[in-house]
XYZ file of C-alpha atoms in Angstrom:
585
model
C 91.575 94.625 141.002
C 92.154 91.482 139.239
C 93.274 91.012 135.204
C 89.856 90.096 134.052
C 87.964 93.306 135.787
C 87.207 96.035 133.007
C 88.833 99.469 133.883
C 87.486 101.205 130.601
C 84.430 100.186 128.983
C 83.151 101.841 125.778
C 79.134 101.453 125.312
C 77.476 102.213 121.667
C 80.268 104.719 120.619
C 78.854 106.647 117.376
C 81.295 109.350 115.734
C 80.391 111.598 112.958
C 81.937 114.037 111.154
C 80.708 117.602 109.563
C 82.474 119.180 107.040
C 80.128 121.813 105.320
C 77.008 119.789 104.082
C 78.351 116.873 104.223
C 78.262 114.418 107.579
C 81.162 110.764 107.554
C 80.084 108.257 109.861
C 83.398 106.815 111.073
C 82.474 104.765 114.024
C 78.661 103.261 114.600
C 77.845 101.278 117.618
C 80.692 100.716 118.992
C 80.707 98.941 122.044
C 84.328 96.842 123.569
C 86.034 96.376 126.814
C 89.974 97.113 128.252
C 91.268 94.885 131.194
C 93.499 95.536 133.664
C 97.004 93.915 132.948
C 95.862 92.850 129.111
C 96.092 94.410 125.983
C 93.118 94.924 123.464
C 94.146 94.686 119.817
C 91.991 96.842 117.298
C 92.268 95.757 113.740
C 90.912 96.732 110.230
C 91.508 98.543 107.012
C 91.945 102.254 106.946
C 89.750 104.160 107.272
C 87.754 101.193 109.339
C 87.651 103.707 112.697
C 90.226 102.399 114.662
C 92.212 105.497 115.876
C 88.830 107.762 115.614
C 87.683 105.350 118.533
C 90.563 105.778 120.346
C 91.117 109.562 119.933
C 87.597 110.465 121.562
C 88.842 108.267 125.009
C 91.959 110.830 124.591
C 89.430 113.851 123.947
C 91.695 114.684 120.927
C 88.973 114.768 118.173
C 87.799 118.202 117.094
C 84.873 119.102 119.376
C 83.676 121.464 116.743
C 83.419 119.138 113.769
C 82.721 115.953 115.863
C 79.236 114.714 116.653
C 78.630 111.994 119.210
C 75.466 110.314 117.941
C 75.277 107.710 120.823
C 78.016 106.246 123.255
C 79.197 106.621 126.632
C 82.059 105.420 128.885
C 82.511 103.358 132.031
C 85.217 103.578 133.750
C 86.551 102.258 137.192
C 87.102 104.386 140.076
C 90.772 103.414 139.981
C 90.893 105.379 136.486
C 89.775 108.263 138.241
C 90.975 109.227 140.980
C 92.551 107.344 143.933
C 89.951 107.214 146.775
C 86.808 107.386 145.273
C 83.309 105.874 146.642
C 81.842 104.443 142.951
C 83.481 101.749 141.604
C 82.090 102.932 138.157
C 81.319 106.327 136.454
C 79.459 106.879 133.422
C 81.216 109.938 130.934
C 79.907 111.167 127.769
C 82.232 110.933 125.427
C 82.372 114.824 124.402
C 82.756 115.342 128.961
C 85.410 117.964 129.549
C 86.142 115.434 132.763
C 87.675 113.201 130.417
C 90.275 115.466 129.032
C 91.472 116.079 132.788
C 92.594 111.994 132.693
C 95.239 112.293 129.683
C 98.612 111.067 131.582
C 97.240 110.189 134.824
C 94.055 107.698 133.243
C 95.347 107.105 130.096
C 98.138 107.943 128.180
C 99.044 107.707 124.598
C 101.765 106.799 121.898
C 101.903 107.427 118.370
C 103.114 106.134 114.789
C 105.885 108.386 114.264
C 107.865 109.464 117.240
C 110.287 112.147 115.769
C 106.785 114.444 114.679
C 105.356 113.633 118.363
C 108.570 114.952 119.792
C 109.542 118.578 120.195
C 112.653 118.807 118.307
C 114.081 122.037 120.530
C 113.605 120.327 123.785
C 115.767 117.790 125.130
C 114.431 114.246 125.812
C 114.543 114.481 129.479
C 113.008 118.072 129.350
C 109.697 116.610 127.566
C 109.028 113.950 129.908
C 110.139 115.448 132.660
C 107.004 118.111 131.710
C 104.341 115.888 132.555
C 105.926 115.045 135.954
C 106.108 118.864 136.858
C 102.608 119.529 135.434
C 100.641 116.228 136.419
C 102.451 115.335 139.987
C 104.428 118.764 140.690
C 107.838 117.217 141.583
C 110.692 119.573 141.769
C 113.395 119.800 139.507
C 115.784 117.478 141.152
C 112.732 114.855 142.267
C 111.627 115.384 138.262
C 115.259 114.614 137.207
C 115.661 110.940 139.047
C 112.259 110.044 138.326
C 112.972 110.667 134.531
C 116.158 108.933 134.644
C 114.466 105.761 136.491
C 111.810 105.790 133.587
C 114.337 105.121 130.976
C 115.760 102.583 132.965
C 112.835 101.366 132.977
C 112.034 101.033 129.281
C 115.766 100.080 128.680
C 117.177 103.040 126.905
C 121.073 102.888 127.274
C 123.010 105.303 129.232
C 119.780 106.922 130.582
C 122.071 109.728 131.913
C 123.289 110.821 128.604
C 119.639 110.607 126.932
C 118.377 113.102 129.618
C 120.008 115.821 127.413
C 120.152 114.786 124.345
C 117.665 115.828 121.654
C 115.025 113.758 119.546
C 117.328 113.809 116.253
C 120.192 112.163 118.072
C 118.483 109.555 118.548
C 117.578 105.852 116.577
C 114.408 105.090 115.773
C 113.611 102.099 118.555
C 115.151 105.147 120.923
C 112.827 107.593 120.532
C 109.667 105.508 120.535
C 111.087 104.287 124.221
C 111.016 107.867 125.205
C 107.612 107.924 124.152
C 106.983 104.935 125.979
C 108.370 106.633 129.252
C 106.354 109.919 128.930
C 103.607 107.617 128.373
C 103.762 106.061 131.413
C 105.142 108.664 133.292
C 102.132 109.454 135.678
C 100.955 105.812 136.164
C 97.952 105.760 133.739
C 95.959 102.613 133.917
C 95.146 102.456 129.837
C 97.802 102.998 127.511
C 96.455 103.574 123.888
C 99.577 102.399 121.182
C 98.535 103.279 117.968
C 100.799 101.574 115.336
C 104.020 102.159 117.560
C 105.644 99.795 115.399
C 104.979 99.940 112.222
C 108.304 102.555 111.084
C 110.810 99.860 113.081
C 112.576 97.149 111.970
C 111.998 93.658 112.911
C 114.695 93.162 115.651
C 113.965 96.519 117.416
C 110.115 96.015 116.856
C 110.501 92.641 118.686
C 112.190 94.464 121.708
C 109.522 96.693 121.808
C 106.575 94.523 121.903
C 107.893 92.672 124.980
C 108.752 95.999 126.666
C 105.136 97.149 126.334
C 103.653 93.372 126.877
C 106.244 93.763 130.334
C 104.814 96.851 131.592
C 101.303 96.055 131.233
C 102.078 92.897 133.532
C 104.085 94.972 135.902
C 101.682 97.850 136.197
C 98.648 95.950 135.541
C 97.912 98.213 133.083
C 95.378 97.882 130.447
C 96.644 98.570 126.576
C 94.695 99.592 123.462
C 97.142 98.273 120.450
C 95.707 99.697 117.055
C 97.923 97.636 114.096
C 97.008 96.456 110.547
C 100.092 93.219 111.289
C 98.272 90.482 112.126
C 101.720 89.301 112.816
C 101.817 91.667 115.967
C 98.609 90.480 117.467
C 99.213 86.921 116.900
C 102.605 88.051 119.884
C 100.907 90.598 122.185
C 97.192 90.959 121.726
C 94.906 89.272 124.476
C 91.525 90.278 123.056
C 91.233 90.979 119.524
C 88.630 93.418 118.028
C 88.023 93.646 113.991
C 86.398 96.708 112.619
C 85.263 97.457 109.227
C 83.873 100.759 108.072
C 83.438 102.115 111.708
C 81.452 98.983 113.270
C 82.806 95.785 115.340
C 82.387 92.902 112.568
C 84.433 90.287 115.567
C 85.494 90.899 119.588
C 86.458 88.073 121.201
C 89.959 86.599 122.743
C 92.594 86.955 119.960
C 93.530 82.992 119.891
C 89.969 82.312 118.895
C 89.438 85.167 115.975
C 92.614 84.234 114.739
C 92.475 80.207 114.959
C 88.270 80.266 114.626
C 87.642 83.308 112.869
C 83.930 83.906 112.197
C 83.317 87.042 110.248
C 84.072 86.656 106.545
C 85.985 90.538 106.832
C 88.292 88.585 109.243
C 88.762 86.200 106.830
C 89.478 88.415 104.088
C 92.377 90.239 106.540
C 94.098 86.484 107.121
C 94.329 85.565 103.976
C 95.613 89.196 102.540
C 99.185 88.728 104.987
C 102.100 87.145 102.874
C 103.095 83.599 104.168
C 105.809 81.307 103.862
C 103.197 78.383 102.217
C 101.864 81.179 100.432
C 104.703 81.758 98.596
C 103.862 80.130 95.240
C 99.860 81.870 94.639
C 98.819 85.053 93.603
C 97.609 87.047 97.233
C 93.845 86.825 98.183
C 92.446 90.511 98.744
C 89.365 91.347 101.411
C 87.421 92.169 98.392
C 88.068 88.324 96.690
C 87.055 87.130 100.114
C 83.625 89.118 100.814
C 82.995 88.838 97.112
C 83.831 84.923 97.653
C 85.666 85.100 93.930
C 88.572 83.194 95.700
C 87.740 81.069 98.575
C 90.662 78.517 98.066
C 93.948 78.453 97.788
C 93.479 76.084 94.865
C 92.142 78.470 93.071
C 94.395 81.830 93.042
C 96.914 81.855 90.070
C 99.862 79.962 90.853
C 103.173 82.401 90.364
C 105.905 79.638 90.788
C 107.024 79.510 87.259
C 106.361 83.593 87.228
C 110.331 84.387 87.386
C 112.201 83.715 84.628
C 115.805 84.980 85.228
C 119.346 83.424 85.268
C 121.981 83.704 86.526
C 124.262 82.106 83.790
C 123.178 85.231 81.652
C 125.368 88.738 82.278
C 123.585 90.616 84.586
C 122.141 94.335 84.207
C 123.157 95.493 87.495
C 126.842 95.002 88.648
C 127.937 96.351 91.662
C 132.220 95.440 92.393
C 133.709 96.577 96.401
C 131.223 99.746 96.643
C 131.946 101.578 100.028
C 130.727 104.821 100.904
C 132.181 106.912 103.896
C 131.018 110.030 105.717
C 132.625 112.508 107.644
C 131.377 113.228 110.745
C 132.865 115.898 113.418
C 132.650 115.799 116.909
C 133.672 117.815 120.161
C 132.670 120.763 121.442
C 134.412 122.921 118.756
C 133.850 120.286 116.350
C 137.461 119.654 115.892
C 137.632 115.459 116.020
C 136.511 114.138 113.183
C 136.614 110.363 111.957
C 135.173 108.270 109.224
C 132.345 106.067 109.037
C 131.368 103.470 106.868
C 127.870 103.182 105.815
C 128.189 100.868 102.701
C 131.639 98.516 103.542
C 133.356 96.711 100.590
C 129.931 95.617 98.758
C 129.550 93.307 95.575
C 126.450 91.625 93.600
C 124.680 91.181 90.923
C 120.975 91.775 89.887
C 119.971 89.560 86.875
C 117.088 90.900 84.339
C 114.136 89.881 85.511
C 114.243 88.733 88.819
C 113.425 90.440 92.190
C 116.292 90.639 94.710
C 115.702 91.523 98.088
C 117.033 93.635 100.562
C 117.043 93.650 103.832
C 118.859 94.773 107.849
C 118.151 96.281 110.460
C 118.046 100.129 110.304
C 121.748 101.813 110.099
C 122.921 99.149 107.867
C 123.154 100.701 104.636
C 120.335 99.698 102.680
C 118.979 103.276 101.552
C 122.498 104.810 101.287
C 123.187 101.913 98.701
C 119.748 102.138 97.008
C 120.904 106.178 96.574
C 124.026 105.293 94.845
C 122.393 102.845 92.155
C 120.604 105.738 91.369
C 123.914 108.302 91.144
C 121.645 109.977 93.450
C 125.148 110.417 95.944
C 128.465 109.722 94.664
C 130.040 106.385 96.117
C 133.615 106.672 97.975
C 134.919 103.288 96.201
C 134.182 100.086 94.145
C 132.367 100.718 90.988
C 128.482 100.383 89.815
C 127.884 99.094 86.110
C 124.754 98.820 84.335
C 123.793 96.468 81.210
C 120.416 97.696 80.486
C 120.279 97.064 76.834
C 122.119 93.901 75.407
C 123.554 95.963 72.028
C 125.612 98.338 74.401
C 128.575 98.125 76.480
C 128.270 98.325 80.669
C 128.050 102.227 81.842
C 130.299 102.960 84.790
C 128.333 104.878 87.059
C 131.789 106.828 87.923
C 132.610 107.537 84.496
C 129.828 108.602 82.065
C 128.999 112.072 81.133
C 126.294 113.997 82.460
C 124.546 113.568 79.348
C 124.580 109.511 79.983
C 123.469 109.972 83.156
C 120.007 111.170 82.559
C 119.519 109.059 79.927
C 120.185 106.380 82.490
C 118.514 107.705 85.409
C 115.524 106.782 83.001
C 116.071 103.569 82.534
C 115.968 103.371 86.633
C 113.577 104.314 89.177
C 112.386 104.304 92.611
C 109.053 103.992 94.382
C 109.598 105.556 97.999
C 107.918 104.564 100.986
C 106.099 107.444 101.517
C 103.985 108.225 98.519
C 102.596 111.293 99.843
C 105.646 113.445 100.437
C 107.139 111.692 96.814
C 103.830 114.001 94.919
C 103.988 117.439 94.552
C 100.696 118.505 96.498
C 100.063 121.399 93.695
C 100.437 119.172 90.684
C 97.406 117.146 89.134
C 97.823 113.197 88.417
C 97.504 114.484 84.976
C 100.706 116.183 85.331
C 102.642 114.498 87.842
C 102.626 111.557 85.043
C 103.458 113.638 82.044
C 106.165 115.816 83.595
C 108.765 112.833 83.620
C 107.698 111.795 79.900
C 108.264 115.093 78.485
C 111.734 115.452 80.645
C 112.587 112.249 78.718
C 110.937 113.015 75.189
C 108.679 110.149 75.582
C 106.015 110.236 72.655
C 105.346 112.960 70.202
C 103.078 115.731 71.994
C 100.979 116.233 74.973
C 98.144 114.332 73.870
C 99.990 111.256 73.290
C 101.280 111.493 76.771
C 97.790 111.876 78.064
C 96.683 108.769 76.326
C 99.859 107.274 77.830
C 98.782 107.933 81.388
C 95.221 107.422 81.097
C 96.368 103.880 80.267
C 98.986 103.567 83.065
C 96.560 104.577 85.111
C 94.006 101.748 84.189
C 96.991 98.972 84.608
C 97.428 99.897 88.012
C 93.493 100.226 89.300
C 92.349 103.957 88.997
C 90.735 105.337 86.718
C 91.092 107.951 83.751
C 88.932 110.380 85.631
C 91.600 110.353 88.614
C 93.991 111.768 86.182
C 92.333 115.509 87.499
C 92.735 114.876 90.866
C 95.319 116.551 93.277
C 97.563 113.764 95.860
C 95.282 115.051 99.070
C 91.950 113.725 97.542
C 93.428 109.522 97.363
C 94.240 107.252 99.479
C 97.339 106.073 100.737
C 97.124 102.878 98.675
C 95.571 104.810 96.042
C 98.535 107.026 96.129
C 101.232 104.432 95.712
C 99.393 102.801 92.924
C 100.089 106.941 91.185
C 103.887 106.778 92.267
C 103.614 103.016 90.429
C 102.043 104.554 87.643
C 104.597 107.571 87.471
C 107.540 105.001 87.442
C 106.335 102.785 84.839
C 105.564 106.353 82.662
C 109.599 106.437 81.882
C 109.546 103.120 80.193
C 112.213 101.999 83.245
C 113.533 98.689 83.084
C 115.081 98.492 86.613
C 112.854 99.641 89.846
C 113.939 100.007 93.524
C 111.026 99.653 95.821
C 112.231 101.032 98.983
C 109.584 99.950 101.774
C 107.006 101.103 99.637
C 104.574 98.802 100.946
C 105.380 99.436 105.129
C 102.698 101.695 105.440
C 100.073 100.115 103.607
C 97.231 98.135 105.516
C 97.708 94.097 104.568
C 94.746 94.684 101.754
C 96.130 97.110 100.394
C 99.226 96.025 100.651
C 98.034 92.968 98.923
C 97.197 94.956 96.217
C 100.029 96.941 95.681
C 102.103 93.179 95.663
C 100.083 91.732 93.282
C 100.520 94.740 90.900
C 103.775 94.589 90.977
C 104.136 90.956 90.441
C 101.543 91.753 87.387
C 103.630 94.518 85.942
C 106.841 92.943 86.132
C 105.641 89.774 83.948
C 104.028 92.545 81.345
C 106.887 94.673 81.161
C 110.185 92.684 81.604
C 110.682 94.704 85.003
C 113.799 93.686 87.178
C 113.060 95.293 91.113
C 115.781 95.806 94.171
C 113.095 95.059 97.191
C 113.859 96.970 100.320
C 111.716 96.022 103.320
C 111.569 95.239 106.880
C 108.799 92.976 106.868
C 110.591 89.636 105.825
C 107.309 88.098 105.397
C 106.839 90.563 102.383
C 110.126 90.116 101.204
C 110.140 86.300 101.153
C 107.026 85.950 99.035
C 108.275 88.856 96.447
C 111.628 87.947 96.270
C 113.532 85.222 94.470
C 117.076 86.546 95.675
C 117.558 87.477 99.547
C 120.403 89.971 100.113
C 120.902 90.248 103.671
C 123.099 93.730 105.051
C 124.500 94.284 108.371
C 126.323 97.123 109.712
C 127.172 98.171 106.047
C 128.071 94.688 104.719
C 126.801 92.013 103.186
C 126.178 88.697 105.383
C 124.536 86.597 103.138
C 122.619 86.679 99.676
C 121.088 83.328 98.001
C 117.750 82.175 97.070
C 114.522 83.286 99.346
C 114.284 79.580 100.294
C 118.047 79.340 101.187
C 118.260 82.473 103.280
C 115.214 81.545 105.299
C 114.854 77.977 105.528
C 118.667 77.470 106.086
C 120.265 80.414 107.244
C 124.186 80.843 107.463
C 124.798 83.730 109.445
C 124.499 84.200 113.238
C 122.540 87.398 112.002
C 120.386 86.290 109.562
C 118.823 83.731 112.507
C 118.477 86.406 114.969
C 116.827 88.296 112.563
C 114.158 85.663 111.334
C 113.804 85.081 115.268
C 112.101 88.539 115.227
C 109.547 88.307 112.915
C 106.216 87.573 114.376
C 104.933 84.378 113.462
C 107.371 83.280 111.388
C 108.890 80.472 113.642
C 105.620 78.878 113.703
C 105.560 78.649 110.191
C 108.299 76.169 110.245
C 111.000 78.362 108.778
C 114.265 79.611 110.633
């Protein structure tokens, strides 16, 4: 079989759902091609049907609430089974047949590889499962294949990773675990749906050549569902846009991306943050379709937006912070040494401006986030605040309880996660006006109210959304709430810790411009936490760049990326998709 022959093809696919009385479309007409040794990229907001498409190949949809309007799949006799007489068969998409082909015909890999993983099994014990069950090899056959399969997707000390569990693990690990059970039982598709979209840039980069490696090597065909165009632009073949559950472009990726001729596909270019972007307000799919911004000319130019200095005193001060845990080891848990997850740190955060941070995971960034916020108590060095000019700087060491909550205030966080950050049995309403009345902010409840009905209007929802519960938005409708909640305290410094990485690059959008908006309306001074340096270049006019608990280099966005100082900082930018073909690093 050669690279260009189609082992899966996918011929008017039509998903509905029923829930009661009411029937979603999620996917209409939906017709696209894998080839052997290539990888498919599917694209688009969400909600646009990418993952629904890909779940009925994996017969994972609910048979009971799922309705196949139209559709049916060709696949090659290869896909099948070895030996067969057709080189094509025809399966409905709702075939029992189809179900029989998960690990063997396809396989698949999630988002979020510590909920896909049993947490009581060892590593070796969950992909060594599908062996036993798909190819019956014994234990000691099931053992050295295992062990050759994380060779094989370069996890270190394969041996050792046998037994251990999911939780001792990094990140970049356990998604190469997932990798090998994927591709345990020699499928011929492999379906990666947003594998990369929790990792940092360096480990995201290794992972996108493992999988692009692998598909050459096996000649294996890959489904990769992302919302970074970033990704597609390093491992996508063909490239396939959808928007609202139909195909709006399918051709080879080089030509949507360089020629693109759907105005949706438009809309998703011009929504990523860019280096030459840097300077304008970012374009949203709706400005595109709605062809209220067409040209760059024409978006409000943010140069002049920032106006802090760094001749003034500062409002954050942080002098040699270190923070060290104890951790035991041994089988009685007897040794015990220290490490250092925050190592002899020191900067300053001026009022009004945005200073970014940003490493690879492990280096510190959320531990030192959590100790600006006296959320844990540091082990050295000291943190002072200068949030109002009439008062001397609080020592976060040293004030009373009492001070504390009036500071804690002044500073807030929006996590990445909005979901888990509401309380699923509180309304908006509430969730809004529990912090104010904590605080004493306003009079009564009916000033607070008032209060949130207008918070709610400066970030995009309306006053009616106020009697809503968190399940019924969403996700970028959710972080504009957690936004909204923030702002409710009146705060005047914000950490944003990746609380755009799991937005699509709309919404994302969205969520950017907002907070560019509310920080020139309210005076706001942010810490920016990210991984996507693309995100944190445009939003940032300090770069603070952390490795292994300390800090390499800080200076201004333009500094850090066009003219890097540390050996770190360049293999860093030399992960980010895209980004060296944007002339910077």
């Amino acid at each position: 079989m050669t690279s260009n022959d189609a082992i899966l093809t996918v011929n008017d696919l039509s998903i509905s759902f029923q829930s009661g009385v009411h029937v979603t479309e999620a996917v209409r007409h939906l017709t696209f091609s894998v080839r052997a040794g290539k990888t498919l990229a599917i694209v688009g907001e969400s909600g646009s049907g990418k993952s629904v498409s890909s779940l009925s190949i994996m017969q994972l949809l609910p048979l009971k609430k799922t309705h196949f309007a139209s559709g049916h799949f060709e696949v090659s006799a290869a896909f099948l089974a070895r030996g067969a007489d057709k080189n094509k068969v025809t399966l409905r998409p709702d075939n029992l047949q189809l179900s029989r082909l998960r690990g063997l015909g396809v396989a698949m890999i999630f988002q979020e590889p510590m909920t896909s993983l049993n947490p009581v099994l060892t590593c070796g014990e969950q992909v060594g499962e599908m062996l036993t069950t798909h190819l019956g090899l014994s234990r000691d056959e099931m053992r050295a294949k295992v062990i050759s399969l994380f060779q094989e997707v370069k996890l270190p000390r394969p041996e050792l990773v046998f037994s251990q569990y999911p939780h001792q693990l990094s990140g970049g690990q356990r998604q190469r675990v997932m990798i090998a059970m994927a591709i345990s039982c020699g499928p011929k598709i492999l379906i990666a749906d947003e594998p990369t979209t929790a990792l940092d840039v360096t480990v995201q980069k290794d992972i996108l050549v493992l999988l692009k490696s692998l598909c050459a090597d096996r000649n294996m065909g890959m489904i990769f569902i992302t919302h970074d165009l970033g990704v597609v632009e390093e491992i996508a073949d063909d490239l396939l846009v959808m928007c609202r559950g139909e195909a709006v472009e399918y051709a080879e990726a080089k030509k949507v991306l360089g020629q693109p001729q759907h105005a949706y596909t438009r809309g998703l270019l011009a929504c990523r943050p860019l280096p030459e972007k840097k300077a304008f307000r970012l374009l949203t799919v709706t400005d595109v379709l709605d062809h209220a911004l067409v040209h760059p000319t024409l978006r409000p130019d943010l140069s002049a937006q920032s106006s802090f200095n760094t001749s003034e005193r500062p409002i954050v001060s942080v002098k040699n912070l270190s923070k060290e845990y104890s951790v035991t080891k041994g089988l009685l848990h007897r040794e015990t040494h220290l490490v250092r997850a925050v190592d002899n740190v020191s900067f300053e955060v001026f009022k009004g401006e945005t200073l970014g941070l940003v490493g690879e995971s492990g280096c510190g960034k959320t531990t030192l986030s959590r100790m600006l916020l006296g959320l844990i108590p540091s082990s050295n060095g000291k943190i002072q605040f200068m949030l109002d000019s009439t008062d001397k700087p609080l020592d976060i060491s040293e004030i009373s309880p009492l001070q504390m909550r009036l500071l804690r205030k002044e500073i807030q966080i929006i996590f990445q996660d909005p979901y888990s950050s509401l309380n699923p049995r509180l309304s908006i309403l509430r969730a809004i006006t529990e912090p104010m009345q904590v605080f004493g902010i306003l009079e009564n409840d009916h000033q607070r109210k008032l209060r949130a009905a207008e918070l709610m209007q400066k970030v995009g929802l309306r006053e009616e959304h106020l009697y809503r519960y968190p399940h019924e938005f969403s996700g970028g409708q959710r972080q504009r709430i957690v936004i909204a909640r923030a702002l409710a305290c009146e705060p005047k410094f914000i950490i944003c810790d990746e609380s755009v990485s799991a937005l699509d690059v709309s919404v994302q959008a969205q969520v950017l411009n907002l907070l560019n908006d509310l920080k020139k309306e309210f005076g706001l001074t942010y810490l920016f936490i990210s991984h996507d340096l693309n995100v944190v270049y445009y939003m940032s006019d300090r770069i603070m760049v952390m490795n292994k608990g300390r800090i390499e280099e800080i200076g201004t966005a333009d500094e850090v990326f066009k003219k890097p100082q540390s050996g770190y900082t360049i293999r860093l930018l030399g992960s980010v998709p895209g980004l060296s073909a944007s002339g910077l690093a």
